[in-house]
Short mmCIF file of C-alpha atoms in Angstrom, two decimals:
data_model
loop_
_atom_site.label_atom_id
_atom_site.label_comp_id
_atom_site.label_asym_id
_atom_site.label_seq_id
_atom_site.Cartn_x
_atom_site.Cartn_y
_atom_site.Cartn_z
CA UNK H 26 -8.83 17.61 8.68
CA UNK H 27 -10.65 14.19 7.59
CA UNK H 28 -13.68 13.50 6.05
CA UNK H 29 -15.87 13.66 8.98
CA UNK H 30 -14.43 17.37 9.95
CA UNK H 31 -14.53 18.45 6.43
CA UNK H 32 -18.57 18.14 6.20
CA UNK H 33 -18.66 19.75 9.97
CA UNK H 34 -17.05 22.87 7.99
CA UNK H 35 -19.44 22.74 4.95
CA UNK H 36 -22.62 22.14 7.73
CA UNK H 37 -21.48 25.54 8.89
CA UNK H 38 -21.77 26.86 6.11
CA UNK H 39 -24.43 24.94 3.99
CA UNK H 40 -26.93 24.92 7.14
CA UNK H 41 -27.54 21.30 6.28
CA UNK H 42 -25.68 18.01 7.49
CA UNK H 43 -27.23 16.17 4.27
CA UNK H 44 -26.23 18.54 2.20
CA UNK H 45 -22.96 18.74 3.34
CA UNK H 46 -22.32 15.11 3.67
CA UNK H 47 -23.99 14.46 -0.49
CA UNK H 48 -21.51 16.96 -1.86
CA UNK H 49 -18.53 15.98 0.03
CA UNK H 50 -19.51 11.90 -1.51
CA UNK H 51 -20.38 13.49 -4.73
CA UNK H 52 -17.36 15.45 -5.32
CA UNK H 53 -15.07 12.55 -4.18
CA UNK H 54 -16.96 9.92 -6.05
CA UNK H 55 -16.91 12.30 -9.20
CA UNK H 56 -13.09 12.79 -9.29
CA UNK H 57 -12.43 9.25 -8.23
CA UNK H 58 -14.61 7.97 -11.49
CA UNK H 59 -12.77 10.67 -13.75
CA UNK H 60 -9.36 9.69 -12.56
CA UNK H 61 -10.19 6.27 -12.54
CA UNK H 62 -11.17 7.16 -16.50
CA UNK H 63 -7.76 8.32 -17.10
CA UNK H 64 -9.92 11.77 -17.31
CA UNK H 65 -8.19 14.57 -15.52
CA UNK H 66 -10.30 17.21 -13.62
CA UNK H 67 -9.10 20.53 -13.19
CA UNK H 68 -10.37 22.49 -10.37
CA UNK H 69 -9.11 26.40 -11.13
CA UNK H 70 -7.62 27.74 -7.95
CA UNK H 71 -7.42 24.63 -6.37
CA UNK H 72 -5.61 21.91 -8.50
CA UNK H 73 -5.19 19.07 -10.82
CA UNK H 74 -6.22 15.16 -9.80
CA UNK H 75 -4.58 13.07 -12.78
CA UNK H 76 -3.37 10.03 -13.33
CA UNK H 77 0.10 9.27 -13.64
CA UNK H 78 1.79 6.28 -15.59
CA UNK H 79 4.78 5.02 -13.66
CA UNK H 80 7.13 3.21 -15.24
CA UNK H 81 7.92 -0.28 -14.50
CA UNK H 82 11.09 -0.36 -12.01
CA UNK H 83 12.96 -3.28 -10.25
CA UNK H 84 12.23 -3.19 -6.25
CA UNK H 85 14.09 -5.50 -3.29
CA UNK H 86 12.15 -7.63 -0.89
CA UNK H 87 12.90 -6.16 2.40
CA UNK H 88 12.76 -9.70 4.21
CA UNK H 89 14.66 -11.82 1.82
CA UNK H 90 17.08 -9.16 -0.36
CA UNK H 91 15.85 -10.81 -3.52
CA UNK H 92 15.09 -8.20 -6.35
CA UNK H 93 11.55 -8.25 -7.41
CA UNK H 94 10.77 -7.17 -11.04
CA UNK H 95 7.43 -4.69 -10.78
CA UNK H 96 5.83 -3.75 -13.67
CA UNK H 97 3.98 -0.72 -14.93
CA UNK H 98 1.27 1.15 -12.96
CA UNK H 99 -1.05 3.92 -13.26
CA UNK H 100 -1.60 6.24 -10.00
CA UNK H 101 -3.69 8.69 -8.98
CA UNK H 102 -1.40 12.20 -8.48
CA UNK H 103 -3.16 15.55 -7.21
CA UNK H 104 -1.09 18.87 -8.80
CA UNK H 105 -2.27 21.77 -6.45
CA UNK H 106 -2.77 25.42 -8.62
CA UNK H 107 -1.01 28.55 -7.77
CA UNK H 108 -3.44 30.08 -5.45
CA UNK H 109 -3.19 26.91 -3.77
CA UNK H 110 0.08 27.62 -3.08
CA UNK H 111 0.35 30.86 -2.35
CA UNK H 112 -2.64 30.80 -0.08
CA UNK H 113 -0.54 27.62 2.29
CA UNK H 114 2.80 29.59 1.95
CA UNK H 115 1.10 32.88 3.26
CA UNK H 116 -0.10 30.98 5.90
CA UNK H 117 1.50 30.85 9.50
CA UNK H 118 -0.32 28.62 10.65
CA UNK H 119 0.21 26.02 7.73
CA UNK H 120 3.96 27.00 8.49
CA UNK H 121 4.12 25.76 11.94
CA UNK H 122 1.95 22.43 11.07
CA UNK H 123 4.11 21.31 8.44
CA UNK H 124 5.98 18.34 8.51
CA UNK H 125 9.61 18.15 6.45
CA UNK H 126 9.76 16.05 3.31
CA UNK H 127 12.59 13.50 3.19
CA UNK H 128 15.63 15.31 1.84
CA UNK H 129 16.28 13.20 -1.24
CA UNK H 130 19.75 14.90 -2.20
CA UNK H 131 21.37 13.54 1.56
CA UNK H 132 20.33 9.94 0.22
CA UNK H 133 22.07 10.37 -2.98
CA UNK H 134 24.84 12.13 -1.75
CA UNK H 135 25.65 8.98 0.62
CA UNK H 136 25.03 6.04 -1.74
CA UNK H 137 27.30 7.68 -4.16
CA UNK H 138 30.09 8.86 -1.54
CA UNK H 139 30.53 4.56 -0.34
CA UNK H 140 30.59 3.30 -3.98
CA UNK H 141 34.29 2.17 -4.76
CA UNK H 142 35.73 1.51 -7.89
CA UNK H 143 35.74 -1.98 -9.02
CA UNK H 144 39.29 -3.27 -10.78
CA UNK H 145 38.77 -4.19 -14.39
CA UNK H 146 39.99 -7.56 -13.58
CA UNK H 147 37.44 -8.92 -11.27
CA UNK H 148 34.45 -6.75 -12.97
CA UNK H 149 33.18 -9.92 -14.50
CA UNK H 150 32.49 -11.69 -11.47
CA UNK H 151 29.75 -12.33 -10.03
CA UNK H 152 28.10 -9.85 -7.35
CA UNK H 153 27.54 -11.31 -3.64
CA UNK H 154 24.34 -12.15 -3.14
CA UNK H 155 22.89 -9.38 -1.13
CA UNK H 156 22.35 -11.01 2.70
CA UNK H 157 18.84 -11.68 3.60
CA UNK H 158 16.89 -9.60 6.74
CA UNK H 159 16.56 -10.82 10.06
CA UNK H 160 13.14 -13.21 10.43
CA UNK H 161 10.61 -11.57 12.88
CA UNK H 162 10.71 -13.18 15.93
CA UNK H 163 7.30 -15.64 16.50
CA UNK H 164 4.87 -15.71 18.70
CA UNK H 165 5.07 -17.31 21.78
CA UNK H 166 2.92 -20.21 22.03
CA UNK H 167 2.04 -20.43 25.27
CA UNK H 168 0.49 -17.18 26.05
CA UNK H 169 -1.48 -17.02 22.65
CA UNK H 170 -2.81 -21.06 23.41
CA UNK H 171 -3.92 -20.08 26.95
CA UNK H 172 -6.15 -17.25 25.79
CA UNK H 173 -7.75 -19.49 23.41
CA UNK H 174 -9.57 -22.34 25.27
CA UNK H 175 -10.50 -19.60 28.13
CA UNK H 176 -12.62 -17.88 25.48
CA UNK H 177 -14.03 -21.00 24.28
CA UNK H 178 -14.98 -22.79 27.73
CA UNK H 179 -16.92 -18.82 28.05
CA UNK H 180 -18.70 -18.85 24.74
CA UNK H 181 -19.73 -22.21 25.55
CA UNK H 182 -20.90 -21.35 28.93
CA UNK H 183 -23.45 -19.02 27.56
#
């Protein structure tokens, strides 16, 4: 469901399309300002919008392989309460619309089952520098400059 769909529902409901759309923009803009805040709103039943500190990590380019340092951020993070819950996991027809997380544990499992042991001898040498991704192939130029002057000549027909 999106935005649009969501104030179809409360129209049905409300009786007005006004209505419906002011309190769908309220709400948002509400929790949006509170979060923003570093407020947290708790909706009983429903859930928690907060924000959440991450801390600050070290990420890799995926063009070049280079390590970028990335500091700290807040983010917004929605906690959903119990009824929540329990009200999607009764549901059968949440159950056959749900997509599958990524398994996190398969990804851990298989970085740590290639690691090999390093000797102690050669554990103060440098690492390889890690190799850097394929470029993206470019554009061709001939198709993109034909388009171009065509487009022109037409604006400047008119």
């Amino acid at each position: 469901m999106n935005k649009a769909q969501l104030v179809d529902a409360l129209t049905a409901r409300l009786g007005d399309r006004r209505a419906a759309t002011s309190a769908v923009d309220a709400m948002v803009e509400v929790i949006v300002d509170a979060v923003g805040r570093g407020e947290t709103v708790t909706l009983t039943g429903f859930g928690v919008f907060e924000p959440r500190r991450r801390a600050p990590r070290t990420a890799r380019n995926p063009r070049t392989g280079d390590t970028v340092p990335v500091g700290e951020t807040v983010v917004p993070s929605f906690r959903p309460g119990a009824a929540f819950k329990e009200r999607v996991a009764a549901s059968e027809a949440a159950a056959a619309n749900a997509t599958s997380a990524p398994r996190r544990t398969e990804r851990a499992a298989t970085s740590t089952a290639t690691r090999t042991t390093i000797p102690p001898d050669t554990a103060a040498a440098p690492a390889a520098a890690a190799a850097p991704a394929k470029k993206a192939a470019a554009p061709k130029k001939g198709a993109a400059s034909a388009k171009k002057p065509a487009r022109r000549k037409a604006a400047a027909e008119k």
